C-alpha positions as a Markdown table, in Angstrom:
| # | Residue | x | y | z |
|---|---|---|---|---|
| 1 | Met | -25.7 | 25.1 | -37.7 |
| 2 | Gln | -29.7 | 25.0 | -39.3 |
| 3 | Gly | -30.3 | 22.3 | -36.1 |
| 4 | Ile | -28.7 | 25.1 | -33.7 |
| 5 | Gln | -30.6 | 28.1 | -35.1 |
| 6 | Lys | -34.1 | 25.7 | -35.2 |
| 7 | Leu | -34.1 | 25.2 | -30.9 |
| 8 | Tyr | -33.1 | 28.8 | -30.1 |
| 9 | Gln | -36.3 | 29.7 | -32.0 |
| 10 | Asn | -37.9 | 26.9 | -30.5 |
| 11 | Leu | -37.1 | 27.6 | -27.3 |
| 12 | Gly | -37.5 | 31.3 | -28.2 |
| 13 | Lys | -41.7 | 29.8 | -28.3 |
| 14 | Leu | -41.4 | 28.3 | -25.2 |
| 15 | Phe | -40.1 | 30.7 | -22.9 |
| 16 | Tyr | -42.7 | 33.1 | -24.8 |
| 17 | Ala | -45.6 | 31.0 | -24.1 |
| 18 | Val | -44.3 | 30.7 | -20.6 |
| 19 | Ala | -44.5 | 34.7 | -20.3 |
| 20 | Ala | -47.7 | 35.1 | -22.1 |
| 21 | Ser | -49.9 | 31.6 | -20.6 |
| 22 | Asp | -51.9 | 34.7 | -18.2 |
| 23 | Lys | -52.3 | 36.5 | -21.6 |
| 24 | Val | -49.7 | 39.2 | -20.4 |
| 25 | Val | -46.0 | 39.4 | -21.1 |
| 26 | Arg | -44.9 | 41.6 | -18.7 |
| 27 | Glu | -41.6 | 44.4 | -18.7 |
| 28 | Glu | -40.4 | 41.9 | -16.0 |
| 29 | Glu | -40.5 | 38.6 | -18.1 |
| 30 | Lys | -39.0 | 40.4 | -20.6 |
| 31 | Asn | -36.2 | 41.3 | -18.5 |
| 32 | Ala | -35.8 | 37.3 | -17.2 |
| 33 | Leu | -35.1 | 36.5 | -19.9 |
| 34 | Lys | -32.7 | 38.9 | -21.2 |
| 35 | Asn | -30.6 | 38.6 | -18.3 |
| 36 | Ile | -30.4 | 34.4 | -19.0 |
| 37 | Val | -30.1 | 34.6 | -22.2 |
| 38 | Lys | -26.9 | 36.8 | -21.2 |
| 39 | Glu | -26.2 | 35.1 | -18.2 |
| 40 | Glu | -26.2 | 31.4 | -19.6 |
| 41 | Trp | -26.7 | 30.8 | -23.3 |
| 42 | Leu | -24.5 | 32.7 | -24.7 |
| 43 | Asp | -22.0 | 30.2 | -23.0 |
| 44 | Val | -23.9 | 27.3 | -24.7 |
| 45 | Asp | -22.5 | 27.0 | -27.1 |
| 46 | Asp | -19.8 | 28.8 | -30.0 |
| 47 | Phe | -22.0 | 29.2 | -32.7 |
| 48 | Lys | -22.8 | 32.6 | -34.5 |
| 49 | Asp | -25.9 | 33.6 | -37.1 |
| 50 | Glu | -24.8 | 34.8 | -40.5 |
| 51 | Tyr | -23.8 | 38.5 | -38.9 |
| 52 | Gly | -22.2 | 37.2 | -36.3 |
| 53 | Ser | -23.8 | 37.5 | -33.0 |
| 54 | Asp | -24.3 | 34.4 | -31.0 |
| 55 | Ala | -27.2 | 32.1 | -32.5 |
| 56 | Ala | -28.3 | 32.1 | -28.6 |
| 57 | Tyr | -29.5 | 35.8 | -29.2 |
| 58 | Leu | -32.5 | 34.3 | -31.7 |
| 59 | Ile | -33.9 | 33.0 | -28.0 |
| 60 | Glu | -35.2 | 36.4 | -27.7 |
| 61 | Ile | -35.4 | 37.7 | -31.0 |
| 62 | Ile | -38.4 | 35.2 | -30.6 |
| 63 | Phe | -39.8 | 36.0 | -27.9 |
| 64 | Asp | -39.6 | 40.0 | -28.8 |
| 65 | Trp | -41.3 | 39.0 | -32.4 |
| 66 | Leu | -44.1 | 36.7 | -30.7 |
| 67 | Asp | -44.8 | 39.3 | -28.1 |
| 68 | Glu | -45.6 | 41.7 | -30.8 |
| 69 | Asn | -47.6 | 39.2 | -32.8 |
| 70 | Glu | -49.4 | 38.0 | -30.1 |
| 71 | Pro | -49.6 | 34.9 | -30.9 |
| 72 | Ser | -51.6 | 32.1 | -28.3 |
| 73 | Ala | -49.1 | 30.7 | -25.6 |
| 74 | Phe | -50.7 | 27.1 | -26.1 |
| 75 | Ser | -49.5 | 27.6 | -29.8 |
| 76 | Ala | -46.2 | 28.8 | -29.3 |
| 77 | Phe | -45.8 | 25.8 | -26.8 |
| 78 | Asn | -46.9 | 23.1 | -28.9 |
| 79 | Asp | -44.6 | 24.7 | -31.3 |
| 80 | Phe | -41.9 | 23.7 | -29.1 |
| 81 | Lys | -43.7 | 20.3 | -27.8 |
| 82 | Asp | -43.2 | 19.5 | -31.9 |
| 83 | Phe | -40.0 | 20.5 | -32.2 |
| 84 | Lys | -38.9 | 18.4 | -29.2 |
| 85 | Lys | -40.3 | 15.5 | -29.8 |
| 86 | Asp | -38.7 | 15.3 | -33.6 |
| 87 | His | -35.4 | 16.5 | -32.1 |
| 88 | Glu | -35.2 | 14.4 | -28.9 |
| 89 | Glu | -30.7 | 14.9 | -29.5 |
| 90 | Phe | -31.2 | 18.7 | -28.7 |
| 91 | Phe | -32.0 | 18.0 | -25.5 |
| 92 | Thr | -29.8 | 16.7 | -23.0 |
| 93 | Pro | -29.6 | 16.4 | -18.9 |
| 94 | Gly | -27.6 | 19.6 | -19.4 |
| 95 | Ile | -29.7 | 22.0 | -21.9 |
| 96 | Asn | -32.6 | 20.5 | -20.0 |
| 97 | Lys | -31.8 | 22.0 | -16.7 |
| 98 | Leu | -31.1 | 25.6 | -18.1 |
| 99 | Ile | -34.7 | 25.1 | -19.9 |
| 100 | Trp | -36.5 | 24.3 | -16.9 |
| 101 | Lys | -34.2 | 27.6 | -14.7 |
| 102 | Thr | -35.2 | 30.0 | -17.6 |
| 103 | Ala | -38.9 | 29.2 | -17.7 |
| 104 | Asp | -39.2 | 29.1 | -13.9 |
| 105 | Gln | -37.0 | 32.3 | -13.6 |
| 106 | Ile | -39.3 | 34.3 | -16.5 |
| 107 | Ala | -42.5 | 32.6 | -14.1 |
| 108 | Ser | -40.6 | 33.9 | -10.7 |
| 109 | Ser | -40.1 | 37.3 | -12.0 |
| 110 | Phe | -43.5 | 38.9 | -11.7 |
| 111 | Ser | -44.5 | 38.6 | -8.1 |
| 112 | Gly | -44.7 | 34.7 | -7.7 |
| 113 | Lys | -45.9 | 32.4 | -10.0 |
| 114 | Asn | -49.4 | 32.1 | -11.3 |
| 115 | Lys | -51.9 | 29.8 | -11.9 |
| 116 | Ser | -51.7 | 29.7 | -15.6 |
| 117 | Glu | -48.0 | 29.2 | -15.2 |
| 118 | Leu | -48.2 | 26.9 | -13.0 |
| 119 | Ile | -50.2 | 24.6 | -15.6 |
| 120 | Met | -47.6 | 25.6 | -18.4 |
| 121 | Leu | -44.4 | 24.9 | -15.7 |
| 122 | Ser | -45.8 | 21.3 | -15.4 |
| 123 | Glu | -46.2 | 20.3 | -18.5 |
| 124 | Leu | -42.7 | 21.6 | -19.6 |
| 125 | Lys | -41.4 | 19.1 | -16.3 |
| 126 | Ala | -43.9 | 17.0 | -18.3 |
| 127 | Ile | -41.8 | 16.3 | -21.6 |
| 128 | Leu | -38.6 | 17.5 | -20.6 |
């Protein structure tokens, strides 16, 4: 259980990094994340947190917390990269595909992808 929670926390960091790569997290990006969490991530597993909520909601919780506290997108991305390197067992082909789909939808949600988002996505593609 602890591992799945850490995975979702680090996915929250990754998706924040994609949204914040251009220094602004827009409402469209937040909505894109919330929609894909509801439509896709809730079905990934059956894990619940200690309050009985689907653990996938941690993705949104961490994203929102980071958005409020505004760390650099670069540091959030590096946290995700370090987690992935140490926990490859979570990154199945199906999970990697869903990570990519989520990041791509966030980046595309506000008037297409800009240069900083494209750079972040190409870095993500390289580590997936």
